[in-house]
XYZ file of C-alpha atoms in Angstrom:
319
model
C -3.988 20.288 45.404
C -3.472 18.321 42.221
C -2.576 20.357 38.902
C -2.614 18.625 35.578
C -0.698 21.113 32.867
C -1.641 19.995 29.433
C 1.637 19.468 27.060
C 1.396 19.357 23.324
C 3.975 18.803 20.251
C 5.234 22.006 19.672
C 4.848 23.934 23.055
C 7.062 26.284 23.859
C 9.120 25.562 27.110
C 8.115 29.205 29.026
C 4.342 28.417 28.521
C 4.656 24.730 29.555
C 6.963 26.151 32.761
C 4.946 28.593 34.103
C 2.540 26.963 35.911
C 4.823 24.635 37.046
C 7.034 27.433 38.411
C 4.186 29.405 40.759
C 2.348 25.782 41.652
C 5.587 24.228 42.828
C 6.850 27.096 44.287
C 3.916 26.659 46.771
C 5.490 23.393 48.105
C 8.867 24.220 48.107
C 8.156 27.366 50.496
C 5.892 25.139 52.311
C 2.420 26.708 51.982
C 0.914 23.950 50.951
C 1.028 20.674 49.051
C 0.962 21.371 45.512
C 2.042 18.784 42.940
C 1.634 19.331 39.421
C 2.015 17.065 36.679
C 2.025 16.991 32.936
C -0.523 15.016 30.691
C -0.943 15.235 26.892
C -3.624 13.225 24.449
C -1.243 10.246 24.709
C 1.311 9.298 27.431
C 4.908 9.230 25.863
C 7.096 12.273 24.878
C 6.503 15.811 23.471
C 8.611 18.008 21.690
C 9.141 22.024 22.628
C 9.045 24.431 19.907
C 13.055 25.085 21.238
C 13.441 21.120 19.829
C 13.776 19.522 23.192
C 12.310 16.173 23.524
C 10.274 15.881 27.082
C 9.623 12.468 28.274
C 7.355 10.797 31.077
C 4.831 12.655 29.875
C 1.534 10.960 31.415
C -1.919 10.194 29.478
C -5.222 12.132 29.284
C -6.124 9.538 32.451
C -3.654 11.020 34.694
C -6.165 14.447 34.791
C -9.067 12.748 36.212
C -7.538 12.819 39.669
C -6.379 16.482 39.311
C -8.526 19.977 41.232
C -6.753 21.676 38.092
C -6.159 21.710 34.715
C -4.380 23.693 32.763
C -4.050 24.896 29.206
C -0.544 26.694 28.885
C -0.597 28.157 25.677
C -2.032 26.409 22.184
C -0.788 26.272 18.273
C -0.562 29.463 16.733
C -2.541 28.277 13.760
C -5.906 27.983 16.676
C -7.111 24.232 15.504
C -9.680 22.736 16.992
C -8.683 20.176 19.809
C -8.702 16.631 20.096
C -11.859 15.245 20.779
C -9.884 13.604 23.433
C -9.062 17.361 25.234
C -12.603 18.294 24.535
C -13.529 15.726 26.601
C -10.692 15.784 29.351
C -12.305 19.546 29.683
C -15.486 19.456 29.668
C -15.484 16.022 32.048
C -13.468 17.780 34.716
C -15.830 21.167 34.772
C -18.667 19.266 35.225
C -16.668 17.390 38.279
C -15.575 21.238 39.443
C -12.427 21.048 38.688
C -10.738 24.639 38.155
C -10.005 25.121 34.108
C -6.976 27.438 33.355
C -6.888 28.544 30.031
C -3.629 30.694 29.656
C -2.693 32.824 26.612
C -4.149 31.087 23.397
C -4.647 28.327 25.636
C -8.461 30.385 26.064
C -8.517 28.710 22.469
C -9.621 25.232 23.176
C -11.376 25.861 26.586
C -13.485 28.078 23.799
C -13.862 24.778 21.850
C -15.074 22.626 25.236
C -17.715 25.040 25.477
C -16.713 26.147 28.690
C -17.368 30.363 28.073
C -20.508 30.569 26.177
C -22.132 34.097 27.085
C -19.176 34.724 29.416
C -16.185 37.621 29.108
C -12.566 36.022 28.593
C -8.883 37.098 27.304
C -6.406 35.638 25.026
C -3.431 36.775 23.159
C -4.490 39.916 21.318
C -3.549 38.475 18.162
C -5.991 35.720 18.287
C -8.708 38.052 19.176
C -10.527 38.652 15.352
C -10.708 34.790 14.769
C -11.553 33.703 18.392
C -14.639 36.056 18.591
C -15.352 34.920 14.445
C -15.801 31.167 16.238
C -17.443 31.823 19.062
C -19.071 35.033 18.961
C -21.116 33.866 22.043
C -17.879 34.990 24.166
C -17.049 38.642 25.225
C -13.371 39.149 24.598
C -11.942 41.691 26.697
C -8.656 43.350 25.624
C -8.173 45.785 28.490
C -7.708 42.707 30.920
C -4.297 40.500 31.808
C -7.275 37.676 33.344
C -10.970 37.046 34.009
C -11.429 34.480 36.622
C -15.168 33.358 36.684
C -14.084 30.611 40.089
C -14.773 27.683 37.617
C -12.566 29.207 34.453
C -9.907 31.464 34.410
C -8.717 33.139 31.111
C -5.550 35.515 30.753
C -3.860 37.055 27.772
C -0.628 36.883 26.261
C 2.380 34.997 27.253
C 3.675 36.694 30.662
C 0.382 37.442 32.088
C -0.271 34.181 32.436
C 2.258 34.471 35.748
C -0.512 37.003 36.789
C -3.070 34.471 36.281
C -1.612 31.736 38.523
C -0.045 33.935 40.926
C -4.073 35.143 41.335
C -4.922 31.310 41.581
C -2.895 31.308 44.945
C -3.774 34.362 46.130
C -7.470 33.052 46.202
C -6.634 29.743 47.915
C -3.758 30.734 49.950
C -4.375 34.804 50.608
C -2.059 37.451 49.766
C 0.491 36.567 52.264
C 1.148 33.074 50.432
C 0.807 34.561 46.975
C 3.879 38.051 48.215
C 5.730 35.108 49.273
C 5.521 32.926 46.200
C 6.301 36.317 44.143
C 9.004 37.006 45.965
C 11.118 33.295 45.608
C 10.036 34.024 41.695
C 11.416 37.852 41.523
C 8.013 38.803 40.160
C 5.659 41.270 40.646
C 3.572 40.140 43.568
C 0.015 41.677 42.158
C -0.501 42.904 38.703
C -4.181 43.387 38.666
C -6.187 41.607 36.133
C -7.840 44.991 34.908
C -4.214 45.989 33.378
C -4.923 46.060 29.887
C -3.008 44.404 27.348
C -0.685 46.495 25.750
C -1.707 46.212 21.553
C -0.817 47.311 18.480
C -3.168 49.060 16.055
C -0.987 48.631 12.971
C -2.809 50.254 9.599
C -3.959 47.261 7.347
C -2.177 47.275 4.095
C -3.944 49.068 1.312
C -3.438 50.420 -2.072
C -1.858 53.552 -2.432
C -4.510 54.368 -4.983
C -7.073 53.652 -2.399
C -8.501 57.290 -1.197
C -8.950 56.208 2.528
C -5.650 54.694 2.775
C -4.204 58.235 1.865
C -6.586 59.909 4.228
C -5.076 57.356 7.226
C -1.369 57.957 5.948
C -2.169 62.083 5.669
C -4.025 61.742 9.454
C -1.368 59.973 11.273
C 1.064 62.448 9.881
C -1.002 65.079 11.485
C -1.873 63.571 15.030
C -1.123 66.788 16.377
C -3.653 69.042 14.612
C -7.281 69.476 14.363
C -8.600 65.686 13.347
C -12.379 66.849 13.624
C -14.498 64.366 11.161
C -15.292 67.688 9.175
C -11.525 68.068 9.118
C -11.096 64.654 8.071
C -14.093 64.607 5.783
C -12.826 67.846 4.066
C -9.100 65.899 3.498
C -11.288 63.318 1.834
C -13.281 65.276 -0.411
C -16.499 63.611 1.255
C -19.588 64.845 2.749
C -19.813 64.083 6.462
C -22.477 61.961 6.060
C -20.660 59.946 3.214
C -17.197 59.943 5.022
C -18.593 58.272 7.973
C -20.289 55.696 6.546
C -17.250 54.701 4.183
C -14.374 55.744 7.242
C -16.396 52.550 9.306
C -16.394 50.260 6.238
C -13.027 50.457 5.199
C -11.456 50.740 8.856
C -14.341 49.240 10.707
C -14.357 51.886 13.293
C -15.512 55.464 13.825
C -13.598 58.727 12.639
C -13.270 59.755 16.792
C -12.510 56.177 18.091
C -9.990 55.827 15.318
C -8.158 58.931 15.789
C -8.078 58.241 19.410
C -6.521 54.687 19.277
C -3.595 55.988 16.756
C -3.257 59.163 18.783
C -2.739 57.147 22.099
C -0.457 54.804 20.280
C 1.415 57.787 19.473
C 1.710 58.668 22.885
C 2.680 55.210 24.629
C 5.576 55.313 21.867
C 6.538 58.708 23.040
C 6.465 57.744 26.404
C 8.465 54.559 25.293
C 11.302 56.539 23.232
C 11.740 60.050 24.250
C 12.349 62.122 27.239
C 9.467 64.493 26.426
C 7.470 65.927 29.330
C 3.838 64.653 29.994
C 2.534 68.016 28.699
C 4.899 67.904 25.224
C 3.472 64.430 24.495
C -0.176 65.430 24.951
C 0.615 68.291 22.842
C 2.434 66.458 19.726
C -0.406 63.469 20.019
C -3.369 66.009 19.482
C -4.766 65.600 23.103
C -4.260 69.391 24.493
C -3.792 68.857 27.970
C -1.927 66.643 30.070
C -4.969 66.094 31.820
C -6.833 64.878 28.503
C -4.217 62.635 27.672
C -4.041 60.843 31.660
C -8.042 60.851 31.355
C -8.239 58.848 27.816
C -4.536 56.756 28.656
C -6.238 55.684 31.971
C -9.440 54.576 29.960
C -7.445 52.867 27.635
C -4.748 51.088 29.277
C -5.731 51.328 33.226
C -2.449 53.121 34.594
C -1.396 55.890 33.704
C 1.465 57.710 31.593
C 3.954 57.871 34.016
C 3.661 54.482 35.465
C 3.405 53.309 31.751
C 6.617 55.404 30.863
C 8.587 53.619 34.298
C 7.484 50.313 32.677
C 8.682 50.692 29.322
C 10.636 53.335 29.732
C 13.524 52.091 25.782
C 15.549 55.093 26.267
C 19.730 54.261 26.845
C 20.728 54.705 30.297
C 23.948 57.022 30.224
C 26.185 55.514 32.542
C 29.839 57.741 33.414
C-alpha cells in the first residue's frame, strides 16, 4: 500500500512523523509492504515549526499513485487550503483512495467537502470555528477517531497514533496492529470512543457582570446544593428569568453547566490528590461514588479509576 503524508511550511515534526512511524513500521516487521512518502503543493523543501529544513519533498503529482493520503496536522490559524490540496483531495476520494485527516488536519478535508452531513473529530480547540464553517458536520468531542472506510478523522495530536494504528488493524487484523504497537511502545488499542480530555475554562467577563459573579460564587461551591432555584436565588432572578439569561451568557443550561465544572473538578482531583473515590464525589457535589462513575463514564468513557492510573500528577516518594 502506497501512503502519501501531506507536508506543509510550518509543520511540526511529531505530526509529520507519525504516520510515517506506524506505516513503516508495517514493513520493517514484515507485515506487509507499506511505503509512504511525503508530498506538499510544490516539490522542493519544507520547513518544521522546530526550524528544520526537510528536503526531497515530492509534488502534489506524487499522490495520484497513492491508496492513502494523509493530512497530519494543519496551521493553527485554520486557513482555507490551496486550491491545489482541495483538489489533490477531493480527486483521490472520488478514485477511493482512503483520506486521513489527523488532528486539525480534519480542517481542510472539511474544506474538500469530504464530511458534509457526516460526524468527525479534531483538536478540541478548533471545535467552535470548525462547526461555525461547516455546520453541515457533526463534531464529536467524546471520540479520539471516526472512521467512515472512505475518511477517517481523529482529535488532537497523540490520538492520531490511535487513528493509524486503527488503519492497520482494519487491513492487517489485530495481530499485525499488537505487533506494530509493540515495536512502537504504544498502547496497542485505545478505542476511538475515548473521549477527548477538554477544558471548560470560564470565559473572561467583567467583574461587574452579575453572571460572572454567580459562575465565580458556584464553582466555589461545587460541593453544595447547585439546584437552578439555588442558583437563581444567588442571582436575585426568577427561575424563569435566570434560565433564559444563564443560556445566553454561558450558552448552556444551569444542570449541564454545573455538571461539566463539577466533573472537571473531579478529573483534577483525581489528577492531584490522593482522595478516595467517595471523598471526590463528595467535595464535587455528586453524592455518591456511584453518581460520580455513572456521569464520569458518560462524559469521558472510562472511568475514575482508570482515569486517575492515567493521569495520576501526584510525586512518587521514592526511599
Amino acid at each position: 500500500m502506497r501512503i502519501a503524508v501531506y507536508a506543509f511550511h510550518d509543520v511540526t515534526m511529531f505530526h509529520l512523523a507519525v504516520p510515517q512511524m506506524v506505516f513503516d513500521e508495517v514493513s520493517r516487521q514484515g507485515l506487509a509492504e507499506w511505503t509512504t512518502l511525503l508530498f506538499a503543493d510544490q516539490a522542493g523543501h519544507i520547513r518544521t515549526a522546530e526550524g528544520y529544513q526537510l528536503g526531497e519533498i515530492l509534488g502534489p503529482e506524487s499522490a495520484a499513485e497513492a491508496d492513502v493520503i494523509v493530512v497530519p496536522s494543519w496551521f493553527d490559524d485554520g486557513r482555507e487550503p490551496s486550491e491545489q490540496l482541495r483538489n489533490v483531495l477531493q480527486q483521490a476520494h472520488q478514485r477511493g483512495v482512503i483520506i486521513l485527516g489527523l488532528c486539525l488536519g480534519t480542517i481542510p478535508v472539511a474544506d474538500a467537502g469530504l464530511l458534509g452531513g457526516r460526524s468527525a473529530v479534531t483538536h478540541w480547540a478548533a471545535f467552535s470555528s470548525l462547526s461555525a464553517r461547516h455546520p453541515d458536520v457533526f463534531l464529536d468531542q467524546t471520540v479520539l477517531y471516526i472512521d467512515h472506510g472512505d475518511v477517517l478523522t481523529s482529535a488532537g495530536t497523540a490520538s492520531g497514533l490511535d487513528a493509524c494504528l486503527h488503519l492497520v488493524r482494519t487491513r492487517l487484523g489485530s495481530a499485525a496492529a499488537n505487533q506494530v504497537a509493540r515495536s512502537l511502545v504504544i498502547a496497542p488499542h485505545r478505542e476511538g470512543g475515548q473521549a477527548q480530555y477538554i477544558e471548560h475554562p470560564l470565559p473572561p467577563r467583567s467583574s461587574e457582570d452579575p453572571m460572572a459573579r454567580l459562575l465565580e460564587w458556584a464553582l466555589g461551591h461545587l460541593g453544595e446544593d447547585l439546584s437552578i432555584e439555588t442558583l437563581a436565588n444567588q442571582a436575585h432572578m426568577s427561575r424563569r428569568t435566570f434560565i433564559r439569561a444563564f443560556r445566553s451568557s454561558t450558552g448552556a443550561t444551569p444542570s449541564a453547566w454545573v455538571r461539566s465544572q463539577r466533573l472537571d473538578a473531579a478529573r483534577h482531583l483525581l489528577e492531584s490528590s490522593s482522595l478516595s473515590i467517595d471523598q471526590v464525589a463528595a467535595e464535587c457535589g455528586f453524592g455518591s461514588a456511584v453518581t460520580l462513575r455513572q456521569n464520569f463514564a458518560r462524559a469521558f468513557s472510562t472511568t475514575p479509576t482508570d482515569y486517575r492510573r492515567r493521569f495520576d500528577a501526584q510525586p512518587t516518594l521514592v526511599p
